[in-house]
Amino acid sequence: MLEDYKVRKPPVVLALFVLYTLAILFLLVIPNSYRTHNVLVGGLTWEQWEAYIAHNWNLVPFRSIGEQMGSIFAGDGVARNLVYLAGNILGFVPLGFFLPSLISRQRRFAAFVVTVVLSVTCLELAQLMTMRGSFDIDDIILNTGGACLGFWILRKSVKYVRDAPHHAARRSAATVIGKLK
């Protein structure tokens, strides 16, 4: 049972995963010069923090996505809304490569999805609690979709690479047989 949780450690993949994780934390949670309004920076009262939390969450699935899509179709802030949607999807595609590559248990799709949903939910909560963003169920949906896209690409790539020599051999055999006729 514990073998299922054994972490394989290809050094390059592990190093890239650490860099990816740090980049996600920097962009979404850790205070930086781009987003200084943060509870971790200090100078806020309890009331200000409480008011922020009260107004910065969405638990209605597809509300934010619908608003973004509506704005795009109306021609309002098209670039900003496309970056929001694409960023939430594409920003988590690498997770679909890293988790199954590093942890054998994450090669099972159900286990992978549970891990991604829990991880992204923790990131959303951290954003809300540190005032770096909001808690939005739509972000969880988009981020999970992006990670699943990465998982699918990895799975298809591995299958293609694994099966490629067989396809080449079949094509070569068919070519030879065709020339013998």
Tab-separated table of C-alpha atoms in Angstrom:
chain	number	residue	atom	x	y	z
A	1	MET	CA	0.000	0.000	0.000
A	2	LEU	CA	2.786	2.443	0.858
A	3	GLU	CA	4.459	1.644	-2.449
A	4	ASP	CA	1.569	3.465	-4.149
A	5	TYR	CA	2.683	6.677	-2.458
A	6	LYS	CA	6.362	6.247	-3.244
A	7	VAL	CA	7.765	9.348	-4.884
A	8	ARG	CA	9.952	8.808	-7.917
A	9	LYS	CA	12.600	11.456	-8.004
A	10	PRO	CA	13.840	12.338	-11.466
A	11	PRO	CA	15.950	15.345	-10.410
A	12	VAL	CA	15.055	17.595	-13.349
A	13	VAL	CA	11.314	16.973	-13.035
A	14	LEU	CA	11.468	17.462	-9.270
A	15	ALA	CA	13.428	20.726	-9.647
A	16	LEU	CA	10.970	22.018	-12.253
A	17	PHE	CA	8.048	21.104	-9.980
A	18	VAL	CA	9.593	23.044	-7.094
A	19	LEU	CA	10.122	26.080	-9.349
A	20	TYR	CA	6.553	25.791	-10.654
A	21	THR	CA	5.162	25.582	-7.114
A	22	LEU	CA	7.165	28.627	-6.011
A	23	ALA	CA	5.966	30.579	-9.056
A	24	ILE	CA	2.326	29.720	-8.296
A	25	LEU	CA	2.761	30.732	-4.648
A	26	PHE	CA	4.488	33.973	-5.667
A	27	LEU	CA	1.747	34.864	-8.122
A	28	LEU	CA	-1.203	33.861	-5.966
A	29	VAL	CA	-0.327	34.143	-2.266
A	30	ILE	CA	3.028	35.683	-1.346
A	31	PRO	CA	3.162	39.507	-1.171
A	32	ASN	CA	5.235	41.100	-3.901
A	33	SER	CA	5.689	44.494	-5.518
A	34	TYR	CA	2.851	43.826	-7.957
A	35	ARG	CA	0.207	43.320	-5.252
A	36	THR	CA	1.031	45.011	-1.969
A	37	HIS	CA	-2.469	45.082	-0.449
A	38	ASN	CA	-2.125	41.962	1.662
A	39	VAL	CA	-2.842	40.925	5.214
A	40	LEU	CA	0.706	39.569	5.472
A	41	VAL	CA	2.101	43.062	4.872
A	42	GLY	CA	0.282	44.373	7.939
A	43	GLY	CA	-1.385	47.636	8.836
A	44	LEU	CA	-4.935	46.299	8.629
A	45	THR	CA	-7.559	46.189	11.337
A	46	TRP	CA	-9.652	43.131	12.067
A	47	GLU	CA	-12.708	44.965	10.696
A	48	GLN	CA	-10.995	45.703	7.373
A	49	TRP	CA	-9.929	42.084	7.014
A	50	GLU	CA	-13.375	40.812	7.953
A	51	ALA	CA	-15.049	43.181	5.451
A	52	TYR	CA	-12.669	42.027	2.715
A	53	ILE	CA	-13.470	38.376	3.341
A	54	ALA	CA	-17.208	39.038	3.446
A	55	HIS	CA	-17.192	40.494	-0.081
A	56	ASN	CA	-14.615	38.384	-1.904
A	57	TRP	CA	-15.969	34.907	-2.344
A	58	ASN	CA	-18.163	33.091	-4.839
A	59	LEU	CA	-19.666	29.663	-4.228
A	60	VAL	CA	-22.002	29.695	-7.248
A	61	PRO	CA	-20.506	27.516	-9.993
A	62	PHE	CA	-20.023	29.228	-13.368
A	63	ARG	CA	-21.049	32.698	-12.097
A	64	SER	CA	-17.626	34.284	-12.695
A	65	ILE	CA	-17.073	32.297	-15.876
A	66	GLY	CA	-20.446	33.486	-17.187
A	67	GLU	CA	-19.642	37.090	-16.299
A	68	GLN	CA	-16.258	36.838	-18.038
A	69	MET	CA	-17.783	35.249	-21.141
A	70	GLY	CA	-20.585	37.839	-21.180
A	71	SER	CA	-18.032	40.638	-21.044
A	72	ILE	CA	-16.024	39.061	-23.857
A	73	PHE	CA	-19.089	38.746	-26.100
A	74	ALA	CA	-20.136	42.310	-25.235
A	75	GLY	CA	-16.665	43.563	-26.151
A	76	ASP	CA	-15.896	44.831	-22.632
A	77	GLY	CA	-12.361	44.152	-21.419
A	78	VAL	CA	-11.876	41.325	-23.887
A	79	ALA	CA	-8.116	40.985	-23.334
A	80	ARG	CA	-8.415	41.089	-19.525
A	81	ASN	CA	-11.199	38.504	-19.491
A	82	LEU	CA	-9.422	36.192	-21.925
A	83	VAL	CA	-6.262	36.391	-19.809
A	84	TYR	CA	-8.350	35.567	-16.711
A	85	LEU	CA	-9.927	32.489	-18.309
A	86	ALA	CA	-6.834	31.265	-20.173
A	87	GLY	CA	-4.556	31.965	-17.211
A	88	ASN	CA	-6.724	29.979	-14.843
A	89	ILE	CA	-6.682	27.033	-17.233
A	90	LEU	CA	-3.157	27.154	-18.675
A	91	GLY	CA	-1.517	28.048	-15.358
A	92	PHE	CA	-2.387	24.623	-13.993
A	93	VAL	CA	-1.659	22.459	-17.046
A	94	PRO	CA	1.884	21.782	-15.690
A	95	LEU	CA	0.341	20.217	-12.580
A	96	GLY	CA	-1.092	17.553	-14.900
A	97	PHE	CA	2.451	16.698	-15.951
A	98	PHE	CA	4.192	16.944	-12.591
A	99	LEU	CA	1.940	15.021	-10.211
A	100	PRO	CA	1.703	11.796	-12.268
A	101	SER	CA	5.395	12.030	-13.165
A	102	LEU	CA	6.518	12.337	-9.557
A	103	ILE	CA	3.965	10.296	-7.601
A	104	SER	CA	2.849	6.940	-8.980
A	105	ARG	CA	-0.494	7.059	-7.131
A	106	GLN	CA	-1.339	10.242	-9.071
A	107	ARG	CA	-1.438	8.256	-12.300
A	108	ARG	CA	-4.945	7.189	-11.353
A	109	PHE	CA	-7.277	9.867	-12.651
A	110	ALA	CA	-9.630	9.873	-9.641
A	111	ALA	CA	-6.769	10.232	-7.157
A	112	PHE	CA	-5.257	12.959	-9.329
A	113	VAL	CA	-8.501	14.960	-9.484
A	114	VAL	CA	-9.020	14.724	-5.716
A	115	THR	CA	-5.456	15.943	-5.106
A	116	VAL	CA	-5.834	18.837	-7.549
A	117	VAL	CA	-9.217	19.938	-6.174
A	118	LEU	CA	-7.907	19.890	-2.597
A	119	SER	CA	-4.701	21.714	-3.556
A	120	VAL	CA	-6.469	24.405	-5.554
A	121	THR	CA	-9.065	24.849	-2.802
A	122	CYS	CA	-6.235	25.446	-0.320
A	123	LEU	CA	-4.717	28.014	-2.717
A	124	GLU	CA	-8.072	29.778	-3.054
A	125	LEU	CA	-8.482	29.861	0.737
A	126	ALA	CA	-4.937	31.198	1.117
A	127	GLN	CA	-5.677	33.939	-1.416
A	128	LEU	CA	-8.796	34.951	0.485
A	129	MET	CA	-7.231	34.825	3.935
A	130	THR	CA	-4.148	36.790	2.869
A	131	MET	CA	-6.208	39.273	0.816
A	132	ARG	CA	-4.345	38.348	-2.371
A	133	GLY	CA	-7.560	37.491	-4.195
A	134	SER	CA	-10.935	35.950	-3.724
A	135	PHE	CA	-12.234	32.469	-3.068
A	136	ASP	CA	-14.004	31.577	-6.298
A	137	ILE	CA	-15.446	28.155	-7.098
A	138	ASP	CA	-14.987	29.011	-10.774
A	139	ASP	CA	-11.234	29.317	-10.264
A	140	ILE	CA	-11.281	25.816	-8.776
A	141	ILE	CA	-13.229	24.570	-11.805
A	142	LEU	CA	-10.900	26.256	-14.319
A	143	ASN	CA	-7.687	25.293	-12.489
A	144	THR	CA	-8.834	21.680	-12.177
A	145	GLY	CA	-9.779	21.668	-15.857
A	146	GLY	CA	-6.309	22.929	-16.742
A	147	ALA	CA	-4.623	20.272	-14.615
A	148	CYS	CA	-6.849	17.593	-16.179
A	149	LEU	CA	-5.869	18.885	-19.634
A	150	GLY	CA	-2.208	18.449	-18.647
A	151	PHE	CA	-2.965	14.952	-17.313
A	152	TRP	CA	-4.670	14.040	-20.611
A	153	ILE	CA	-1.809	15.443	-22.715
A	154	LEU	CA	0.724	13.511	-20.621
A	155	ARG	CA	-1.283	10.299	-20.894
A	156	LYS	CA	-1.701	10.650	-24.679
A	157	SER	CA	1.999	11.536	-25.097
A	158	VAL	CA	3.146	8.529	-23.088
A	159	LYS	CA	0.805	6.240	-25.038
A	160	TYR	CA	2.028	7.687	-28.349
A	161	VAL	CA	5.698	7.283	-27.412
A	162	ARG	CA	5.098	3.795	-26.048
A	163	ASP	CA	3.203	2.709	-29.157
A	164	ALA	CA	5.295	4.621	-31.735
A	165	PRO	CA	7.847	1.838	-32.404
A	166	HIS	CA	5.002	-0.619	-33.019
A	167	HIS	CA	3.323	1.706	-35.487
A	168	ALA	CA	6.603	2.274	-37.305
A	169	ALA	CA	7.233	-1.475	-37.427
A	170	ARG	CA	3.728	-2.117	-38.785
A	171	ARG	CA	4.168	0.584	-41.420
A	172	SER	CA	7.535	-0.869	-42.423
A	173	ALA	CA	6.137	-4.380	-42.604
A	174	ALA	CA	3.169	-3.192	-44.658
A	175	THR	CA	5.529	-1.353	-47.015
A	176	VAL	CA	7.723	-4.446	-47.437
A	177	ILE	CA	4.714	-6.712	-47.962
A	178	GLY	CA	3.257	-4.233	-50.433
A	179	LYS	CA	6.488	-4.235	-52.432
A	180	LEU	CA	6.578	-8.048	-52.466
A	181	LYS	CA	3.207	-8.269	-54.194
